[in-house]
Amino acid sequence: MNRLIKNPFLHCLIIGLLVAVFSQWIPQQTTIFLHHSEITALQKELSESVNGRPVEFNRSAQLLAEQEILFLEAKQSGFDKVDSVILRLANIAEFLQLADAEQSLDEKYQAALAMNLDETDIIVRRQMISIYQAALRNSTPTIIPSDQAINDWYQQHHRSFIDAPKYAFSHVYLAEDQTQSDSPVSSNLLEKLRSELSSNANSEANISAAIALGDVFYGGHHFNLQSQYSIAKRFGQSFANQLENLSLQQWSESMSSAFGQHFVWLHEKRNAGLKPLADVKQQIINTLNREAKQRHYHDTINKLKKNYRLIIEDEQGNQSALTLTGLKNSND
């Protein structure tokens, strides 16, 4: 018995059996091969898209590998059999005369598969990847976050919920040929506005009389409460900034815009303030759900990457391995 236990052949046999058993438990990795020229082509394309800033070679390789993984997983999940993909491949098969026009949709589809068009057609690949990505994101059930989670988000991101200051005003307009703020026309108009049309000036009659002293502004002379951003889009940022310092119920001095000069009567001003939680609660819930879906998506992709290894082949045919890194939750 001791001689049998010490037998080297028996040791090798036991080790071989253990390796065979454990190899069944360890998932086999699929190898992705990328050529150096593929990666440098994407590297150049990415650099051009960011105004010539350099893009790392390894980052470009990772992106190509991720796309290949998504495609392979999409195919394994059966997304090469969705209607849009079948129709696309069938049409290509007919166009390339791989199948006759009289043949059925399935026959044309099979003809395309026989030529590996599902792997080589870039539009089909993109369709499959896009559908698979959407399926991954939508596989996360929508949840209702707790009140505590909603409140925590509200407190941590309160700056996102600040309501910008808003202004309601009317204005008298002088066209571009009278744009000098210290011109006699401008000075006389301001004097007339303040001396003759300031008493009870907030009445519609006096506002209309004041506006009639200037030129027609085709963008309108009366503006209800609007944010500074909206006003800047219409009149320019400089004009919008000046509203902050105006007094209520009083004609301003001449204010410049891209159109000319304006004398502004500020009807109402609402200062910036934090929106109530009740007003933004649904927005926060939507954001938390969107982030949960994104985390699930990235976690799934990172798990899938463990089933793959990446080999890069250079121009001389030399091969090197590159470790597949996980996706960050802040990126897609």
GROMACS .gro file of C-alpha atoms in nm:
model
  332
    1MET     CA    1   0.000   0.000   0.000
    2ASN     CA    2   0.285   0.237   0.090
    3ARG     CA    3   0.454   0.158  -0.242
    4LEU     CA    4   0.132   0.247  -0.424
    5ILE     CA    5   0.098   0.578  -0.241
    6LYS     CA    6   0.458   0.669  -0.325
    7ASN     CA    7   0.416   0.576  -0.692
    8PRO     CA    8   0.499   0.886  -0.911
    9PHE     CA    9   0.264   0.765  -1.183
   10LEU     CA   10  -0.026   0.769  -0.935
   11HIS     CA   11   0.068   1.121  -0.830
   12CYS     CA   12   0.058   1.241  -1.191
   13LEU     CA   13  -0.275   1.069  -1.245
   14ILE     CA   14  -0.432   1.234  -0.938
   15ILE     CA   15  -0.297   1.577  -1.035
   16GLY     CA   16  -0.430   1.531  -1.387
   17LEU     CA   17  -0.775   1.440  -1.256
   18LEU     CA   18  -0.778   1.743  -1.025
   19VAL     CA   19  -0.680   1.975  -1.310
   20ALA     CA   20  -0.953   1.828  -1.529
   21VAL     CA   21  -1.214   1.871  -1.257
   22PHE     CA   22  -1.119   2.226  -1.165
   23SER     CA   23  -1.093   2.332  -1.530
   24GLN     CA   24  -1.464   2.259  -1.561
   25TRP     CA   25  -1.536   2.510  -1.284
   26ILE     CA   26  -1.313   2.787  -1.419
   27PRO     CA   27  -1.477   2.974  -1.709
   28GLN     CA   28  -1.274   2.971  -2.028
   29GLN     CA   29  -1.177   3.311  -2.161
   30THR     CA   30  -1.258   3.415  -2.515
   31THR     CA   31  -0.966   3.579  -2.691
   32ILE     CA   32  -1.016   3.903  -2.880
   33PHE     CA   33  -0.753   3.978  -3.142
   34LEU     CA   34  -0.692   4.337  -3.248
   35HIS     CA   35  -0.439   4.455  -3.503
   36HIS     CA   36  -0.216   4.749  -3.426
   37SER     CA   37  -0.343   4.936  -3.733
   38GLU     CA   38  -0.707   4.913  -3.613
   39ILE     CA   39  -0.614   5.072  -3.284
   40THR     CA   40  -0.404   5.351  -3.432
   41ALA     CA   41  -0.686   5.433  -3.677
   42LEU     CA   42  -0.930   5.477  -3.388
   43GLN     CA   43  -0.666   5.665  -3.189
   44LYS     CA   44  -0.634   5.916  -3.474
   45GLU     CA   45  -1.012   5.947  -3.511
   46LEU     CA   46  -1.059   6.011  -3.139
   47SER     CA   47  -0.779   6.267  -3.134
   48GLU     CA   48  -0.939   6.459  -3.422
   49SER     CA   49  -1.272   6.460  -3.239
   50VAL     CA   50  -1.113   6.638  -2.939
   51ASN     CA   51  -0.932   6.909  -3.137
   52GLY     CA   52  -0.608   6.719  -3.178
   53ARG     CA   53  -0.551   6.633  -2.813
   54PRO     CA   54  -0.351   6.309  -2.780
   55VAL     CA   55  -0.544   5.990  -2.701
   56GLU     CA   56  -0.365   5.699  -2.538
   57PHE     CA   57  -0.307   5.389  -2.750
   58ASN     CA   58  -0.422   5.159  -2.470
   59ARG     CA   59  -0.741   5.361  -2.420
   60SER     CA   60  -0.823   5.321  -2.788
   61ALA     CA   61  -0.756   4.948  -2.765
   62GLN     CA   62  -0.987   4.922  -2.463
   63LEU     CA   63  -1.268   5.095  -2.652
   64LEU     CA   64  -1.235   4.863  -2.950
   65ALA     CA   65  -1.229   4.560  -2.722
   66GLU     CA   66  -1.540   4.679  -2.536
   67GLN     CA   67  -1.727   4.715  -2.864
   68GLU     CA   68  -1.623   4.366  -2.968
   69ILE     CA   69  -1.734   4.223  -2.633
   70LEU     CA   70  -2.071   4.395  -2.663
   71PHE     CA   71  -2.113   4.259  -3.015
   72LEU     CA   72  -2.023   3.902  -2.915
   73GLU     CA   73  -2.252   3.914  -2.612
   74ALA     CA   74  -2.533   4.059  -2.825
   75LYS     CA   75  -2.495   3.778  -3.075
   76GLN     CA   76  -2.484   3.517  -2.799
   77SER     CA   77  -2.802   3.669  -2.654
   78GLY     CA   78  -2.983   3.632  -2.986
   79PHE     CA   79  -2.993   3.996  -3.091
   80ASP     CA   80  -2.879   3.896  -3.438
   81LYS     CA   81  -3.232   3.762  -3.485
   82VAL     CA   82  -3.429   4.079  -3.415
   83ASP     CA   83  -3.644   4.206  -3.701
   84SER     CA   84  -3.435   4.511  -3.787
   85VAL     CA   85  -3.115   4.304  -3.815
   86ILE     CA   86  -3.281   4.030  -4.020
   87LEU     CA   87  -3.429   4.285  -4.260
   88ARG     CA   88  -3.098   4.467  -4.299
   89LEU     CA   89  -2.904   4.147  -4.370
   90ALA     CA   90  -3.171   4.020  -4.610
   91ASN     CA   91  -3.157   4.345  -4.806
   92ILE     CA   92  -2.778   4.329  -4.824
   93ALA     CA   93  -2.792   3.969  -4.945
   94GLU     CA   94  -3.032   4.067  -5.223
   95PHE     CA   95  -2.826   4.373  -5.317
   96LEU     CA   96  -2.506   4.165  -5.338
   97GLN     CA   97  -2.697   3.903  -5.538
   98LEU     CA   98  -2.633   3.640  -5.273
   99ALA     CA   99  -3.003   3.559  -5.296
  100ASP     CA  100  -3.276   3.613  -5.554
  101ALA     CA  101  -3.547   3.872  -5.502
  102GLU     CA  102  -3.809   3.594  -5.515
  103GLN     CA  103  -3.657   3.408  -5.221
  104SER     CA  104  -3.807   3.437  -4.875
  105LEU     CA  105  -3.682   3.677  -4.611
  106ASP     CA  106  -3.535   3.391  -4.411
  107GLU     CA  107  -3.352   3.250  -4.714
  108LYS     CA  108  -3.196   3.588  -4.783
  109TYR     CA  109  -3.105   3.620  -4.415
  110GLN     CA  110  -2.939   3.278  -4.413
  111ALA     CA  111  -2.747   3.369  -4.728
  112ALA     CA  112  -2.612   3.676  -4.551
  113LEU     CA  113  -2.513   3.471  -4.246
  114ALA     CA  114  -2.330   3.225  -4.470
  115MET     CA  115  -2.106   3.513  -4.581
  116ASN     CA  116  -2.060   3.637  -4.220
  117LEU     CA  117  -2.225   3.968  -4.307
  118ASP     CA  118  -2.365   3.986  -3.953
  119GLU     CA  119  -2.005   4.028  -3.835
  120THR     CA  120  -1.869   4.251  -4.110
  121ASP     CA  121  -2.153   4.497  -4.175
  122ILE     CA  122  -2.090   4.797  -3.952
  123ILE     CA  123  -2.455   4.903  -3.938
  124VAL     CA  124  -2.568   4.558  -3.825
  125ARG     CA  125  -2.297   4.553  -3.559
  126ARG     CA  126  -2.404   4.893  -3.432
  127GLN     CA  127  -2.769   4.789  -3.427
  128MET     CA  128  -2.694   4.478  -3.226
  129ILE     CA  129  -2.469   4.661  -2.981
  130SER     CA  130  -2.723   4.940  -2.933
  131ILE     CA  131  -3.010   4.698  -2.872
  132TYR     CA  132  -2.799   4.493  -2.631
  133GLN     CA  133  -2.693   4.805  -2.437
  134ALA     CA  134  -3.054   4.917  -2.407
  135ALA     CA  135  -3.155   4.572  -2.285
  136LEU     CA  136  -2.885   4.578  -2.018
  137ARG     CA  137  -2.993   4.917  -1.891
  138ASN     CA  138  -3.361   4.831  -1.895
  139SER     CA  139  -3.303   4.504  -1.711
  140THR     CA  140  -3.273   4.705  -1.390
  141PRO     CA  141  -3.618   4.736  -1.232
  142THR     CA  142  -3.739   5.087  -1.158
  143ILE     CA  143  -3.734   5.149  -0.785
  144ILE     CA  144  -3.885   5.413  -0.561
  145PRO     CA  145  -3.597   5.555  -0.354
  146SER     CA  146  -3.653   5.606   0.017
  147ASP     CA  147  -3.740   5.952   0.146
  148GLN     CA  148  -3.401   5.956   0.317
  149ALA     CA  149  -3.218   5.885  -0.010
  150ILE     CA  150  -3.417   6.158  -0.186
  151ASN     CA  151  -3.349   6.409   0.091
  152ASP     CA  152  -2.978   6.320   0.099
  153TRP     CA  153  -2.952   6.380  -0.276
  154TYR     CA  154  -3.139   6.708  -0.241
  155GLN     CA  155  -2.899   6.828   0.030
  156GLN     CA  156  -2.586   6.713  -0.153
  157HIS     CA  157  -2.687   6.871  -0.485
  158HIS     CA  158  -2.881   7.173  -0.363
  159ARG     CA  159  -2.691   7.402  -0.600
  160SER     CA  160  -2.859   7.226  -0.891
  161PHE     CA  161  -3.199   7.330  -0.756
  162ILE     CA  162  -3.142   7.701  -0.713
  163ASP     CA  163  -3.404   7.897  -0.902
  164ALA     CA  164  -3.232   8.176  -1.095
  165PRO     CA  165  -3.339   8.537  -1.040
  166LYS     CA  166  -3.625   8.651  -1.262
  167TYR     CA  167  -3.728   8.991  -1.391
  168ALA     CA  168  -4.043   9.145  -1.536
  169PHE     CA  169  -3.990   9.470  -1.724
  170SER     CA  170  -4.094   9.707  -1.998
  171HIS     CA  171  -3.853   9.910  -2.206
  172VAL     CA  172  -3.830  10.211  -2.433
  173TYR     CA  173  -3.608  10.141  -2.732
  174LEU     CA  174  -3.379  10.365  -2.937
  175ALA     CA  175  -3.252  10.216  -3.263
  176GLU     CA  176  -2.885  10.167  -3.349
  177ASP     CA  177  -2.844  10.507  -3.516
  178GLN     CA  178  -2.911  10.667  -3.177
  179THR     CA  179  -2.704  10.434  -2.962
  180GLN     CA  180  -2.483  10.686  -2.783
  181SER     CA  181  -2.601  10.681  -2.424
  182ASP     CA  182  -2.485  11.042  -2.372
  183SER     CA  183  -2.636  11.175  -2.695
  184PRO     CA  184  -2.886  11.465  -2.671
  185VAL     CA  185  -3.165  11.238  -2.790
  186SER     CA  186  -3.087  10.981  -2.522
  187SER     CA  187  -3.044  11.240  -2.246
  188ASN     CA  188  -3.361  11.427  -2.338
  189LEU     CA  189  -3.559  11.106  -2.350
  190LEU     CA  190  -3.441  10.999  -2.005
  191GLU     CA  191  -3.525  11.343  -1.865
  192LYS     CA  192  -3.872  11.328  -2.015
  193LEU     CA  193  -3.931  10.976  -1.885
  194ARG     CA  194  -3.830  11.067  -1.532
  195SER     CA  195  -3.996  11.408  -1.517
  196GLU     CA  196  -4.322  11.356  -1.702
  197LEU     CA  197  -4.384  10.980  -1.693
  198SER     CA  198  -4.259  10.872  -1.351
  199SER     CA  199  -4.569  10.965  -1.156
  200ASN     CA  200  -4.789  10.658  -1.149
  201ALA     CA  201  -4.565  10.530  -1.428
  202ASN     CA  202  -4.664  10.170  -1.363
  203SER     CA  203  -5.004  10.237  -1.518
  204GLU     CA  204  -5.052  10.087  -1.862
  205ALA     CA  205  -5.124  10.429  -2.011
  206ASN     CA  206  -4.800  10.586  -1.892
  207ILE     CA  207  -4.594  10.282  -1.990
  208SER     CA  208  -4.746  10.291  -2.338
  209ALA     CA  209  -4.687  10.667  -2.363
  210ALA     CA  210  -4.323  10.617  -2.267
  211ILE     CA  211  -4.274  10.340  -2.522
  212ALA     CA  212  -4.423  10.562  -2.793
  213LEU     CA  213  -4.139  10.811  -2.738
  214GLY     CA  214  -3.889  10.556  -2.871
  215ASP     CA  215  -3.863  10.329  -3.171
  216VAL     CA  216  -4.050  10.008  -3.240
  217PHE     CA  217  -3.876   9.700  -3.101
  218TYR     CA  218  -3.998   9.399  -3.294
  219GLY     CA  219  -3.906   9.163  -3.013
  220GLY     CA  220  -4.170   9.328  -2.795
  221HIS     CA  221  -4.169   9.597  -2.527
  222HIS     CA  222  -4.318   9.404  -2.232
  223PHE     CA  223  -4.162   9.097  -2.072
  224ASN     CA  224  -4.318   8.891  -1.795
  225LEU     CA  225  -4.100   8.719  -1.535
  226GLN     CA  226  -3.806   8.563  -1.715
  227SER     CA  227  -3.473   8.424  -1.599
  228GLN     CA  228  -3.154   8.617  -1.657
  229TYR     CA  229  -3.047   8.338  -1.893
  230SER     CA  230  -3.357   8.380  -2.111
  231ILE     CA  231  -3.314   8.757  -2.118
  232ALA     CA  232  -2.946   8.720  -2.211
  233LYS     CA  233  -3.041   8.501  -2.507
  234ARG     CA  234  -3.262   8.781  -2.638
  235PHE     CA  235  -3.072   9.099  -2.544
  236GLY     CA  236  -2.718   8.983  -2.466
  237GLN     CA  237  -2.538   8.899  -2.141
  238SER     CA  238  -2.431   9.257  -2.066
  239PHE     CA  239  -2.790   9.381  -2.079
  240ALA     CA  240  -2.912   9.094  -1.860
  241ASN     CA  241  -2.640   9.155  -1.600
  242GLN     CA  242  -2.744   9.519  -1.559
  243LEU     CA  243  -3.097   9.424  -1.454
  244GLU     CA  244  -2.966   9.301  -1.120
  245ASN     CA  245  -2.874   9.655  -1.013
  246LEU     CA  246  -3.193   9.832  -1.126
  247SER     CA  247  -3.441   9.981  -0.882
  248LEU     CA  248  -3.806   9.882  -0.897
  249GLN     CA  249  -4.068  10.120  -1.035
  250GLN     CA  250  -3.817  10.361  -1.185
  251TRP     CA  251  -3.688  10.431  -1.534
  252SER     CA  252  -3.327  10.320  -1.571
  253GLU     CA  253  -3.054  10.512  -1.741
  254SER     CA  254  -2.970  10.406  -2.095
  255MET     CA  255  -2.873  10.037  -2.121
  256SER     CA  256  -2.695   9.898  -2.425
  257SER     CA  257  -2.774   9.579  -2.613
  258ALA     CA  258  -2.681   9.441  -2.953
  259PHE     CA  259  -2.986   9.623  -3.092
  260GLY     CA  260  -2.934   9.972  -2.953
  261GLN     CA  261  -3.027  10.160  -2.635
  262HIS     CA  262  -3.301  10.074  -2.386
  263PHE     CA  263  -3.462  10.255  -2.094
  264VAL     CA  264  -3.599   9.990  -1.862
  265TRP     CA  265  -3.888  10.002  -1.615
  266LEU     CA  266  -3.849   9.710  -1.373
  267HIS     CA  267  -4.194   9.588  -1.268
  268GLU     CA  268  -4.090   9.292  -1.053
  269LYS     CA  269  -3.779   9.112  -0.939
  270ARG     CA  270  -3.755   8.768  -0.780
  271ASN     CA  271  -3.425   8.682  -0.619
  272ALA     CA  272  -3.255   8.347  -0.659
  273GLY     CA  273  -3.374   8.083  -0.414
  274LEU     CA  274  -3.367   7.712  -0.344
  275LYS     CA  275  -3.657   7.525  -0.501
  276PRO     CA  276  -3.867   7.332  -0.245
  277LEU     CA  277  -3.800   6.959  -0.225
  278ALA     CA  278  -4.160   6.886  -0.324
  279ASP     CA  279  -4.106   7.068  -0.655
  280VAL     CA  280  -3.799   6.864  -0.752
  281LYS     CA  281  -3.876   6.529  -0.587
  282GLN     CA  282  -3.973   6.352  -0.910
  283GLN     CA  283  -3.666   6.490  -1.083
  284ILE     CA  284  -3.448   6.343  -0.808
  285ILE     CA  285  -3.626   6.006  -0.829
  286ASN     CA  286  -3.564   5.997  -1.205
  287THR     CA  287  -3.198   6.083  -1.153
  288LEU     CA  288  -3.148   5.814  -0.888
  289ASN     CA  289  -3.312   5.552  -1.111
  290ARG     CA  290  -3.100   5.660  -1.407
  291GLU     CA  291  -2.784   5.629  -1.198
  292ALA     CA  292  -2.892   5.284  -1.073
  293LYS     CA  293  -2.940   5.168  -1.433
  294GLN     CA  294  -2.599   5.306  -1.526
  295ARG     CA  295  -2.428   5.133  -1.232
  296HIS     CA  296  -2.595   4.806  -1.325
  297TYR     CA  297  -2.483   4.848  -1.685
  298HIS     CA  298  -2.120   4.912  -1.591
  299ASP     CA  299  -2.114   4.632  -1.333
  300THR     CA  300  -2.247   4.388  -1.592
  301ILE     CA  301  -1.992   4.492  -1.855
  302ASN     CA  302  -1.708   4.465  -1.603
  303LYS     CA  303  -1.819   4.112  -1.513
  304LEU     CA  304  -1.836   4.018  -1.880
  305LYS     CA  305  -1.483   4.146  -1.936
  306LYS     CA  306  -1.352   3.880  -1.701
  307ASN     CA  307  -1.453   3.623  -1.962
  308TYR     CA  308  -1.230   3.779  -2.228
  309ARG     CA  309  -0.865   3.847  -2.290
  310LEU     CA  310  -0.720   4.092  -2.539
  311ILE     CA  311  -0.429   4.016  -2.772
  312ILE     CA  312  -0.276   4.291  -2.985
  313GLU     CA  313  -0.075   4.204  -3.294
  314ASP     CA  314   0.178   4.455  -3.430
  315GLU     CA  315   0.295   4.509  -3.787
  316GLN     CA  316   0.561   4.237  -3.752
  317GLY     CA  317   0.313   3.980  -3.627
  318ASN     CA  318   0.432   3.997  -3.267
  319GLN     CA  319   0.154   3.950  -3.013
  320SER     CA  320   0.113   4.108  -2.671
  321ALA     CA  321  -0.161   4.085  -2.411
  322LEU     CA  322  -0.340   4.388  -2.268
  323THR     CA  323  -0.542   4.365  -1.949
  324LEU     CA  324  -0.904   4.468  -1.995
  325THR     CA  325  -0.986   4.737  -1.742
  326GLY     CA  326  -1.329   4.795  -1.593
  327LEU     CA  327  -1.564   5.071  -1.699
  328LYS     CA  328  -1.596   5.365  -1.463
  329ASN     CA  329  -1.943   5.456  -1.344
  330SER     CA  330  -1.901   5.811  -1.469
  331ASN     CA  331  -1.848   5.697  -1.827
  332ASP     CA  332  -2.055   5.510  -2.077
   0.00000   0.00000   0.00000
